[in-house]
Amino acid sequence: MSTSAPVRFDRGHTDDLMTFLAAAPSPYHAVAVAAERLEKAGFRQVRETDVWDGTTGGKYVIRGGALIAWYVPEGAEPHTPFRIVGAHTDSPNLRVKPQPDAGSQGWRQIAVEIYGGPLLNSWLDRDLGISGRLTLRDGSQRLVTIDRPLLRVPQLAIHLDRTVSSEGLKLDKQRHMQPIWGLGPVHEGDLIQFLEEETGIPEGEVAGWDLMTHSVEPPAYLGRDRELLAAPRLDNLLSVHAATAALTAAATSAELSYIPVLAAFDHEENGSQADTGADGPLLGAVLERSVFARGGAYEDRARAFAATVCLSSDVGHAVHPNYAERHDPTHHPRPNGGPILKVNVNQRYATDGSGRAVFAAACERAGTPWQSFVSSNSMPCGTTIGPITAARHGIQTVDIGVACLSMHSVRELCGADDPYLLANVLTAFLGE
């Protein structure tokens, strides 16, 4: 048996990803952390309500849990096309209801709603915190993070459910997923008052909230040789982090033939139909205003969009060693094998042959291996923001990502080298 260590790439990028994940327990935090990194790279925020100018340099727009950032190089024409990396900031989780204070049988609980399609069993018996944003009476907003064990969804003991071993765990989303956070009588307003105290907000000033739970267990390397990464929200903050790094790197390129763009959307996990989602107007409005701010007209916008390419980057499925029959027999993406090209002829993914060529060329320039993913014909295929972006904007789109296990779990698993490899490909793509 060989005891030689596997080849390792730069783990500095993955170390930084772990820092990013820990600092971004909600979409609003992810956007804030990405914006902070863009600011350090010289980008500046522009507001949608302001008049935009056609100056060169890096700019970004924030709307809720979504961020669009772009870099206009010297000499860019109004019809200069865009190179876009699309991703999303949200992950499946448990989100706090409008009337959060609940309880039963002497237990104090928090009423939650299921967001997206989480693996519910992965949220049982986990130490959970709360994060998100608070809206004050004056309309201002504050991020909040309680990153310590605060909540827990307790599983029923096997002694009280003898069928769980033979028939499997069956969870009712309403009755079985409400976390506990203490003992005693329920008082309306307790949770929000607690959050006001924790964040130093005067009592009674919070008028609205967008709150969610997160596991407080930090990201970690896993395995004998630490060749795997176990972490929350790899779907899809792994791509947001890689795209942010790629955009800031592209902004230092001496010559750019395209305008590089990062589009990080919210609400992908529940269909993208939101003003901050890929099926909303945000990306198209930003790209059009960029064209018009540089003196362009509709003809310039049409020319730019026609030559634009988007890489829709989201995690995909690595072959599962315990369920290999669930995968296509000729397509088995493996961790640390490089990013994956996702294909579905029914357009659940937007990739076609010409998109494959674009992706392969970026991988070649980056010196990075890559893999192909296609679902088994007997299994339904998931989807991404890729087909939505292609259909809504008429932009050539290619679906890619990183292979992982336990997608939609509270804690997912990928190869520790793959985030670095993906970032290299995105940098090559944006910096052309």
Short mmCIF file of C-alpha atoms in Angstrom, two decimals:
data_model
loop_
_atom_site.label_atom_id
_atom_site.label_comp_id
_atom_site.label_asym_id
_atom_site.label_seq_id
_atom_site.Cartn_x
_atom_site.Cartn_y
_atom_site.Cartn_z
CA MET A 1 0.00 0.00 0.00
CA SER A 2 1.35 3.39 -1.01
CA THR A 3 1.98 5.91 1.76
CA SER A 4 3.02 8.75 -0.54
CA ALA A 5 1.08 11.98 -0.12
CA PRO A 6 -1.14 13.15 -3.01
CA VAL A 7 -0.21 16.13 -5.15
CA ARG A 8 -1.47 19.32 -3.53
CA PHE A 9 -2.14 22.68 -5.08
CA ASP A 10 -2.16 26.07 -3.39
CA ARG A 11 -4.13 25.61 -0.17
CA GLY A 12 -4.00 29.34 0.54
CA HIS A 13 -7.07 29.80 -1.64
CA THR A 14 -8.99 27.09 0.21
CA ASP A 15 -7.92 28.51 3.57
CA ASP A 16 -9.34 31.84 2.42
CA LEU A 17 -12.55 30.15 1.25
CA MET A 18 -12.99 28.72 4.74
CA THR A 19 -12.66 32.22 6.19
CA PHE A 20 -15.19 33.50 3.65
CA LEU A 21 -17.71 30.75 4.47
CA ALA A 22 -17.44 31.36 8.21
CA ALA A 23 -18.02 35.10 7.69
CA ALA A 24 -21.01 34.59 5.39
CA PRO A 25 -23.79 32.65 7.18
CA SER A 26 -26.49 34.44 5.13
CA PRO A 27 -26.76 35.88 1.59
CA TYR A 28 -26.59 39.39 3.06
CA HIS A 29 -23.32 38.60 4.81
CA ALA A 30 -21.92 36.97 1.65
CA VAL A 31 -22.62 40.11 -0.34
CA ALA A 32 -21.09 42.31 2.36
CA VAL A 33 -17.90 40.23 2.57
CA ALA A 34 -17.53 40.13 -1.24
CA ALA A 35 -18.10 43.89 -1.44
CA GLU A 36 -15.42 44.49 1.19
CA ARG A 37 -12.95 42.50 -0.89
CA LEU A 38 -13.90 44.40 -4.03
CA GLU A 39 -13.41 47.70 -2.22
CA LYS A 40 -9.90 46.67 -1.21
CA ALA A 41 -9.21 45.92 -4.89
CA GLY A 42 -10.26 49.44 -5.90
CA PHE A 43 -13.90 48.84 -6.86
CA ARG A 44 -16.51 51.39 -5.80
CA GLN A 45 -20.19 50.99 -5.08
CA VAL A 46 -22.70 52.69 -7.36
CA ARG A 47 -26.34 53.06 -6.39
CA GLU A 48 -29.19 52.19 -8.69
CA THR A 49 -30.92 55.49 -7.87
CA ASP A 50 -27.92 57.59 -8.99
CA VAL A 51 -26.91 58.71 -12.47
CA TRP A 52 -24.15 56.44 -13.76
CA ASP A 53 -21.11 57.68 -15.62
CA GLY A 54 -18.95 55.96 -18.21
CA THR A 55 -15.68 56.09 -16.31
CA THR A 56 -13.30 53.16 -16.31
CA GLY A 57 -12.51 51.00 -13.30
CA GLY A 58 -14.29 48.59 -11.01
CA LYS A 59 -17.88 49.14 -9.88
CA TYR A 60 -20.53 47.12 -8.08
CA VAL A 61 -24.22 47.24 -7.18
CA ILE A 62 -25.83 45.64 -4.13
CA ARG A 63 -29.52 44.81 -3.92
CA GLY A 64 -30.47 42.76 -0.87
CA GLY A 65 -28.64 39.44 -1.05
CA ALA A 66 -27.45 39.99 -4.64
CA LEU A 67 -24.34 41.68 -6.00
CA ILE A 68 -23.34 42.61 -9.57
CA ALA A 69 -19.75 43.79 -10.05
CA TRP A 70 -17.88 44.69 -13.23
CA TYR A 71 -14.62 46.23 -14.39
CA VAL A 72 -14.49 48.66 -17.34
CA PRO A 73 -10.97 48.65 -18.83
CA GLU A 74 -9.31 51.55 -20.60
CA GLY A 75 -10.45 51.82 -24.19
CA ALA A 76 -13.71 49.90 -23.69
CA GLU A 77 -16.26 50.75 -26.38
CA PRO A 78 -20.02 50.94 -25.81
CA HIS A 79 -20.38 47.67 -27.74
CA THR A 80 -17.56 45.87 -25.89
CA PRO A 81 -18.98 42.46 -24.86
CA PHE A 82 -19.08 41.09 -21.35
CA ARG A 83 -17.57 37.99 -19.78
CA ILE A 84 -19.84 36.98 -16.88
CA VAL A 85 -19.46 34.51 -14.03
CA GLY A 86 -22.87 33.79 -12.52
CA ALA A 87 -23.39 32.28 -9.08
CA HIS A 88 -25.83 32.48 -6.18
CA THR A 89 -25.54 33.52 -2.55
CA ASP A 90 -28.39 31.54 -0.95
CA SER A 91 -28.39 28.03 0.47
CA PRO A 92 -31.21 25.76 1.71
CA ASN A 93 -31.90 26.31 5.40
CA LEU A 94 -34.50 27.06 8.08
CA ARG A 95 -35.79 30.64 8.05
CA VAL A 96 -37.53 32.51 10.84
CA LYS A 97 -41.24 33.16 10.44
CA PRO A 98 -42.94 36.58 10.86
CA GLN A 99 -44.20 35.55 14.32
CA PRO A 100 -41.15 33.67 15.57
CA ASP A 101 -41.93 33.07 19.22
CA ALA A 102 -43.46 29.64 19.75
CA GLY A 103 -43.33 26.74 22.16
CA SER A 104 -44.95 23.64 23.57
CA GLN A 105 -44.88 21.55 26.73
CA GLY A 106 -42.71 24.04 28.60
CA TRP A 107 -40.17 24.37 25.78
CA ARG A 108 -39.45 27.71 24.13
CA GLN A 109 -39.10 27.36 20.36
CA ILE A 110 -38.56 29.47 17.24
CA ALA A 111 -41.06 29.10 14.39
CA VAL A 112 -39.23 28.45 11.13
CA GLU A 113 -40.13 27.93 7.48
CA ILE A 114 -38.26 25.55 5.19
CA TYR A 115 -36.26 27.48 2.58
CA GLY A 116 -35.35 25.68 -0.65
CA GLY A 117 -34.78 21.94 -0.56
CA PRO A 118 -32.56 21.10 2.41
CA LEU A 119 -31.73 17.57 3.51
CA LEU A 120 -33.87 17.91 6.63
CA ASN A 121 -32.20 15.09 8.55
CA SER A 122 -28.86 16.93 8.34
CA TRP A 123 -30.32 19.76 10.47
CA LEU A 124 -31.22 17.47 13.36
CA ASP A 125 -29.19 17.62 16.57
CA ARG A 126 -26.97 20.41 15.22
CA ASP A 127 -25.93 23.45 17.24
CA LEU A 128 -27.44 26.33 15.30
CA GLY A 129 -26.98 30.10 15.31
CA ILE A 130 -29.06 32.86 13.75
CA SER A 131 -28.00 35.32 11.07
CA GLY A 132 -29.48 37.69 8.53
CA ARG A 133 -30.57 41.30 8.47
CA LEU A 134 -32.73 43.54 10.61
CA THR A 135 -34.64 46.50 9.19
CA LEU A 136 -35.12 49.44 11.57
CA ARG A 137 -38.00 51.88 11.77
CA ASP A 138 -36.03 54.52 9.84
CA GLY A 139 -35.52 52.07 6.94
CA SER A 140 -31.85 51.38 7.66
CA GLN A 141 -30.61 47.83 7.83
CA ARG A 142 -28.21 46.01 10.14
CA LEU A 143 -26.57 42.65 9.70
CA VAL A 144 -26.86 40.31 12.65
CA THR A 145 -24.87 37.17 13.47
CA ILE A 146 -25.31 35.02 16.55
CA ASP A 147 -22.54 32.52 15.88
CA ARG A 148 -22.81 30.38 18.98
CA PRO A 149 -25.02 27.43 19.95
CA LEU A 150 -28.44 29.02 20.30
CA LEU A 151 -30.94 26.64 18.68
CA ARG A 152 -31.33 22.91 18.14
CA VAL A 153 -33.82 20.69 16.31
CA PRO A 154 -33.88 17.60 18.54
CA GLN A 155 -34.42 14.20 16.98
CA LEU A 156 -36.89 11.78 18.51
CA ALA A 157 -35.15 9.04 20.50
CA ILE A 158 -35.19 5.62 18.85
CA HIS A 159 -37.01 4.21 21.91
CA LEU A 160 -40.01 6.36 20.93
CA ASP A 161 -39.91 5.44 17.24
CA ARG A 162 -38.96 1.78 16.78
CA THR A 163 -39.81 1.93 13.06
CA VAL A 164 -37.04 4.36 12.18
CA SER A 165 -34.49 1.58 11.64
CA SER A 166 -36.75 -0.51 9.40
CA GLU A 167 -38.82 2.13 7.60
CA GLY A 168 -36.48 5.11 7.65
CA LEU A 169 -36.74 8.55 9.19
CA LYS A 170 -39.92 10.43 8.30
CA LEU A 171 -40.05 14.13 9.09
CA ASP A 172 -43.02 16.45 8.91
CA LYS A 173 -41.76 19.88 7.89
CA GLN A 174 -44.21 21.70 10.14
CA ARG A 175 -44.29 19.52 13.26
CA HIS A 176 -40.76 18.14 13.47
CA MET A 177 -38.44 20.95 12.34
CA GLN A 178 -39.13 23.70 14.90
CA PRO A 179 -35.95 24.33 16.93
CA ILE A 180 -35.84 24.78 20.68
CA TRP A 181 -33.91 27.58 22.37
CA GLY A 182 -34.88 27.38 26.00
CA LEU A 183 -37.38 26.55 28.72
CA GLY A 184 -40.30 28.45 30.14
CA PRO A 185 -43.34 30.39 28.96
CA VAL A 186 -43.50 31.90 25.49
CA HIS A 187 -43.50 35.71 25.28
CA GLU A 188 -44.25 37.51 22.04
CA GLY A 189 -41.30 39.59 20.91
CA ASP A 190 -38.66 37.61 22.83
CA LEU A 191 -36.47 36.72 19.83
CA ILE A 192 -36.36 40.21 18.35
CA GLN A 193 -35.74 41.77 21.75
CA PHE A 194 -32.88 39.32 22.25
CA LEU A 195 -31.38 40.26 18.87
CA GLU A 196 -31.73 43.97 19.64
CA GLU A 197 -29.79 43.44 22.86
CA GLU A 198 -27.12 41.39 21.09
CA THR A 199 -26.57 44.02 18.37
CA GLY A 200 -26.93 47.15 20.50
CA ILE A 201 -30.13 48.32 18.81
CA PRO A 202 -32.55 50.27 21.04
CA GLU A 203 -35.55 48.25 22.12
CA GLY A 204 -38.50 48.45 19.75
CA GLU A 205 -36.50 49.83 16.79
CA VAL A 206 -36.58 46.64 14.69
CA ALA A 207 -39.52 46.81 12.28
CA GLY A 208 -38.69 43.88 9.96
CA TRP A 209 -36.33 40.94 9.65
CA ASP A 210 -34.93 38.35 7.25
CA LEU A 211 -33.41 35.77 9.56
CA MET A 212 -32.18 32.22 9.12
CA THR A 213 -30.41 29.47 11.00
CA HIS A 214 -26.89 28.19 10.35
CA SER A 215 -24.65 25.51 11.79
CA VAL A 216 -22.00 27.00 14.05
CA GLU A 217 -19.55 24.17 13.29
CA PRO A 218 -16.68 25.78 11.34
CA PRO A 219 -15.32 24.57 7.97
CA ALA A 220 -12.57 21.96 8.27
CA TYR A 221 -10.19 19.85 6.23
CA LEU A 222 -11.12 16.19 6.33
CA GLY A 223 -9.35 12.90 5.69
CA ARG A 224 -6.04 11.26 6.44
CA ASP A 225 -4.23 13.59 4.07
CA ARG A 226 -6.62 16.51 4.53
CA GLU A 227 -7.51 16.30 0.85
CA LEU A 228 -11.22 17.02 1.41
CA LEU A 229 -13.12 20.08 2.61
CA ALA A 230 -16.19 19.75 4.84
CA ALA A 231 -18.13 22.99 5.14
CA PRO A 232 -21.55 24.62 5.11
CA ARG A 233 -22.87 26.57 2.12
CA LEU A 234 -20.42 25.23 -0.46
CA ASP A 235 -23.56 25.42 -2.59
CA ASN A 236 -22.89 28.03 -3.72
CA LEU A 237 -20.57 30.36 -1.83
CA LEU A 238 -17.67 28.31 -3.16
CA SER A 239 -18.43 29.82 -6.59
CA VAL A 240 -19.10 33.32 -5.21
CA HIS A 241 -15.71 33.28 -3.50
CA ALA A 242 -13.88 31.96 -6.58
CA ALA A 243 -15.59 34.49 -8.86
CA THR A 244 -14.75 37.38 -6.53
CA ALA A 245 -11.09 36.35 -6.55
CA ALA A 246 -11.18 35.96 -10.35
CA LEU A 247 -12.74 39.38 -10.92
CA THR A 248 -10.24 41.19 -8.72
CA ALA A 249 -7.42 39.36 -10.52
CA ALA A 250 -8.87 40.27 -13.93
CA ALA A 251 -8.98 43.92 -12.89
CA THR A 252 -5.17 43.90 -12.77
CA SER A 253 -4.83 42.52 -16.30
CA ALA A 254 -2.94 44.80 -18.67
CA GLU A 255 -5.24 44.19 -21.62
CA LEU A 256 -8.84 43.03 -21.54
CA SER A 257 -10.88 42.25 -24.64
CA TYR A 258 -14.06 41.99 -22.57
CA ILE A 259 -15.70 43.63 -19.58
CA PRO A 260 -15.47 41.05 -16.75
CA VAL A 261 -18.59 40.70 -14.58
CA LEU A 262 -19.53 38.89 -11.38
CA ALA A 263 -23.27 38.24 -10.99
CA ALA A 264 -24.10 36.76 -7.57
CA PHE A 265 -27.86 36.26 -7.28
CA ASP A 266 -30.14 35.44 -4.38
CA HIS A 267 -33.08 32.99 -4.32
CA GLU A 268 -31.68 30.39 -6.72
CA GLU A 269 -32.74 27.65 -4.33
CA ASN A 270 -36.43 28.48 -4.71
CA GLY A 271 -36.65 29.29 -8.42
CA SER A 272 -34.84 32.63 -8.90
CA GLN A 273 -38.10 34.54 -9.32
CA ALA A 274 -37.29 37.60 -7.25
CA ASP A 275 -35.98 41.11 -7.86
CA THR A 276 -32.64 39.79 -6.63
CA GLY A 277 -32.85 36.49 -8.53
CA ALA A 278 -31.48 35.42 -11.89
CA ASP A 279 -35.01 35.53 -13.30
CA GLY A 280 -35.36 39.16 -12.24
CA PRO A 281 -34.26 42.31 -14.08
CA LEU A 282 -31.12 43.13 -12.10
CA LEU A 283 -28.38 41.74 -14.36
CA GLY A 284 -29.92 43.01 -17.58
CA ALA A 285 -30.47 46.47 -16.11
CA VAL A 286 -26.87 46.73 -14.88
CA LEU A 287 -25.37 45.61 -18.20
CA GLU A 288 -27.60 47.93 -20.21
CA ARG A 289 -26.88 50.92 -17.99
CA SER A 290 -23.16 50.21 -18.33
CA VAL A 291 -23.52 50.31 -22.12
CA PHE A 292 -25.57 53.50 -22.08
CA ALA A 293 -23.28 55.19 -19.53
CA ARG A 294 -20.43 54.76 -22.02
CA GLY A 295 -22.41 56.61 -24.67
CA GLY A 296 -23.99 53.55 -26.28
CA ALA A 297 -27.43 53.09 -27.81
CA TYR A 298 -29.66 50.04 -28.25
CA GLU A 299 -27.57 48.87 -31.21
CA ASP A 300 -24.47 48.84 -29.00
CA ARG A 301 -26.36 46.92 -26.34
CA ALA A 302 -27.46 44.32 -28.89
CA ARG A 303 -23.92 43.94 -30.25
CA ALA A 304 -22.45 43.59 -26.75
CA PHE A 305 -24.99 40.98 -25.63
CA ALA A 306 -24.58 38.97 -28.84
CA ALA A 307 -20.86 38.49 -28.14
CA THR A 308 -21.22 37.98 -24.38
CA VAL A 309 -20.58 34.64 -22.66
CA CYS A 310 -21.60 33.62 -19.14
CA LEU A 311 -20.15 30.78 -17.08
CA SER A 312 -22.88 29.74 -14.64
CA SER A 313 -20.87 28.30 -11.76
CA ASP A 314 -22.62 26.07 -9.22
CA VAL A 315 -21.71 22.87 -7.43
CA GLY A 316 -22.49 19.52 -9.04
CA HIS A 317 -22.53 15.88 -8.01
CA ALA A 318 -19.36 13.90 -7.45
CA VAL A 319 -19.77 10.14 -7.87
CA HIS A 320 -20.95 8.74 -4.54
CA PRO A 321 -19.03 5.62 -3.44
CA ASN A 322 -22.10 4.20 -1.67
CA TYR A 323 -24.58 4.98 -4.45
CA ALA A 324 -22.61 4.65 -7.68
CA GLU A 325 -25.68 3.21 -9.44
CA ARG A 326 -27.39 6.61 -9.13
CA HIS A 327 -24.85 8.15 -11.53
CA ASP A 328 -24.40 7.88 -15.27
CA PRO A 329 -22.06 4.89 -15.80
CA THR A 330 -19.68 6.80 -18.10
CA HIS A 331 -19.56 10.10 -16.19
CA HIS A 332 -18.11 9.88 -12.70
CA PRO A 333 -16.70 13.26 -11.58
CA ARG A 334 -14.29 12.89 -8.70
CA PRO A 335 -13.01 15.31 -6.06
CA ASN A 336 -9.79 17.14 -6.93
CA GLY A 337 -10.23 16.22 -10.59
CA GLY A 338 -10.85 19.83 -11.58
CA PRO A 339 -14.06 21.73 -12.32
CA ILE A 340 -16.95 20.00 -14.07
CA LEU A 341 -18.79 20.89 -17.26
CA LYS A 342 -22.51 20.22 -16.72
CA VAL A 343 -24.57 19.05 -19.69
CA ASN A 344 -28.27 18.26 -20.13
CA VAL A 345 -29.82 18.13 -23.60
CA ASN A 346 -33.22 19.12 -22.16
CA GLN A 347 -31.74 22.46 -21.11
CA ARG A 348 -31.75 21.94 -17.38
CA TYR A 349 -28.18 23.09 -17.96
CA ALA A 350 -27.45 25.64 -20.69
CA THR A 351 -24.23 24.08 -22.04
CA ASP A 352 -23.93 23.24 -25.75
CA GLY A 353 -21.00 22.24 -27.94
CA SER A 354 -19.78 25.78 -28.53
CA GLY A 355 -19.99 26.48 -24.80
CA ARG A 356 -17.93 23.39 -24.14
CA ALA A 357 -15.23 24.84 -26.43
CA VAL A 358 -15.22 28.12 -24.48
CA PHE A 359 -14.84 26.31 -21.17
CA ALA A 360 -12.18 23.92 -22.48
CA ALA A 361 -10.16 26.87 -23.80
CA ALA A 362 -10.28 28.60 -20.39
CA CYS A 363 -9.13 25.39 -18.69
CA GLU A 364 -6.29 25.04 -21.17
CA ARG A 365 -5.13 28.62 -20.57
CA ALA A 366 -5.27 27.99 -16.82
CA GLY A 367 -3.44 24.65 -17.14
CA THR A 368 -6.30 23.04 -15.22
CA PRO A 369 -7.85 19.57 -15.67
CA TRP A 370 -11.63 19.34 -16.03
CA GLN A 371 -14.41 16.75 -16.04
CA SER A 372 -17.85 16.27 -17.56
CA PHE A 373 -21.09 15.68 -15.69
CA VAL A 374 -24.38 14.37 -17.05
CA SER A 375 -27.22 12.82 -15.04
CA SER A 376 -28.26 9.23 -15.41
CA ASN A 377 -31.21 8.92 -17.78
CA SER A 378 -33.19 7.28 -15.00
CA MET A 379 -32.69 10.18 -12.56
CA PRO A 380 -34.26 13.65 -12.83
CA CYS A 381 -31.74 16.43 -13.39
CA GLY A 382 -31.43 19.53 -11.25
CA THR A 383 -31.02 22.98 -12.73
CA THR A 384 -29.20 26.27 -12.17
CA ILE A 385 -29.30 29.94 -13.05
CA GLY A 386 -27.71 29.01 -16.39
CA PRO A 387 -30.84 28.33 -18.50
CA ILE A 388 -32.58 31.33 -16.90
CA THR A 389 -29.70 33.66 -17.79
CA ALA A 390 -29.53 32.34 -21.34
CA ALA A 391 -33.27 32.63 -21.96
CA ARG A 392 -33.85 35.96 -20.23
CA HIS A 393 -30.94 37.87 -21.77
CA GLY A 394 -30.13 35.96 -24.95
CA ILE A 395 -26.60 35.38 -23.66
CA GLN A 396 -24.56 32.29 -24.45
CA THR A 397 -24.28 30.44 -21.14
CA VAL A 398 -22.21 27.46 -20.02
CA ASP A 399 -22.95 25.53 -16.82
CA ILE A 400 -19.92 24.51 -14.79
CA GLY A 401 -18.98 23.95 -11.15
CA VAL A 402 -17.19 21.81 -8.59
CA ALA A 403 -18.08 18.19 -7.81
CA CYS A 404 -19.27 17.60 -4.26
CA LEU A 405 -21.10 15.15 -2.02
CA SER A 406 -24.03 15.82 0.34
CA MET A 407 -25.45 18.68 -1.73
CA HIS A 408 -28.12 20.60 0.23
CA SER A 409 -26.92 19.16 3.51
CA VAL A 410 -26.14 21.51 6.36
CA ARG A 411 -22.55 20.39 5.77
CA GLU A 412 -21.27 19.51 2.29
CA LEU A 413 -18.04 17.90 1.07
CA CYS A 414 -15.70 18.62 -1.84
CA GLY A 415 -12.07 18.15 -2.80
CA ALA A 416 -9.80 20.64 -1.04
CA ASP A 417 -7.97 21.48 -4.29
CA ASP A 418 -11.03 22.04 -6.46
CA PRO A 419 -11.87 25.58 -5.22
CA TYR A 420 -8.39 26.72 -6.28
CA LEU A 421 -8.69 24.98 -9.65
CA LEU A 422 -12.08 26.58 -10.28
CA ALA A 423 -10.75 30.04 -9.41
CA ASN A 424 -7.88 29.58 -11.86
CA VAL A 425 -10.30 28.73 -14.68
CA LEU A 426 -12.57 31.67 -13.86
CA THR A 427 -9.57 33.99 -13.80
CA ALA A 428 -8.48 32.75 -17.23
CA PHE A 429 -12.03 33.18 -18.54
CA LEU A 430 -12.54 36.71 -17.20
CA GLY A 431 -9.03 37.94 -17.95
CA GLU A 432 -8.96 37.07 -21.65
#
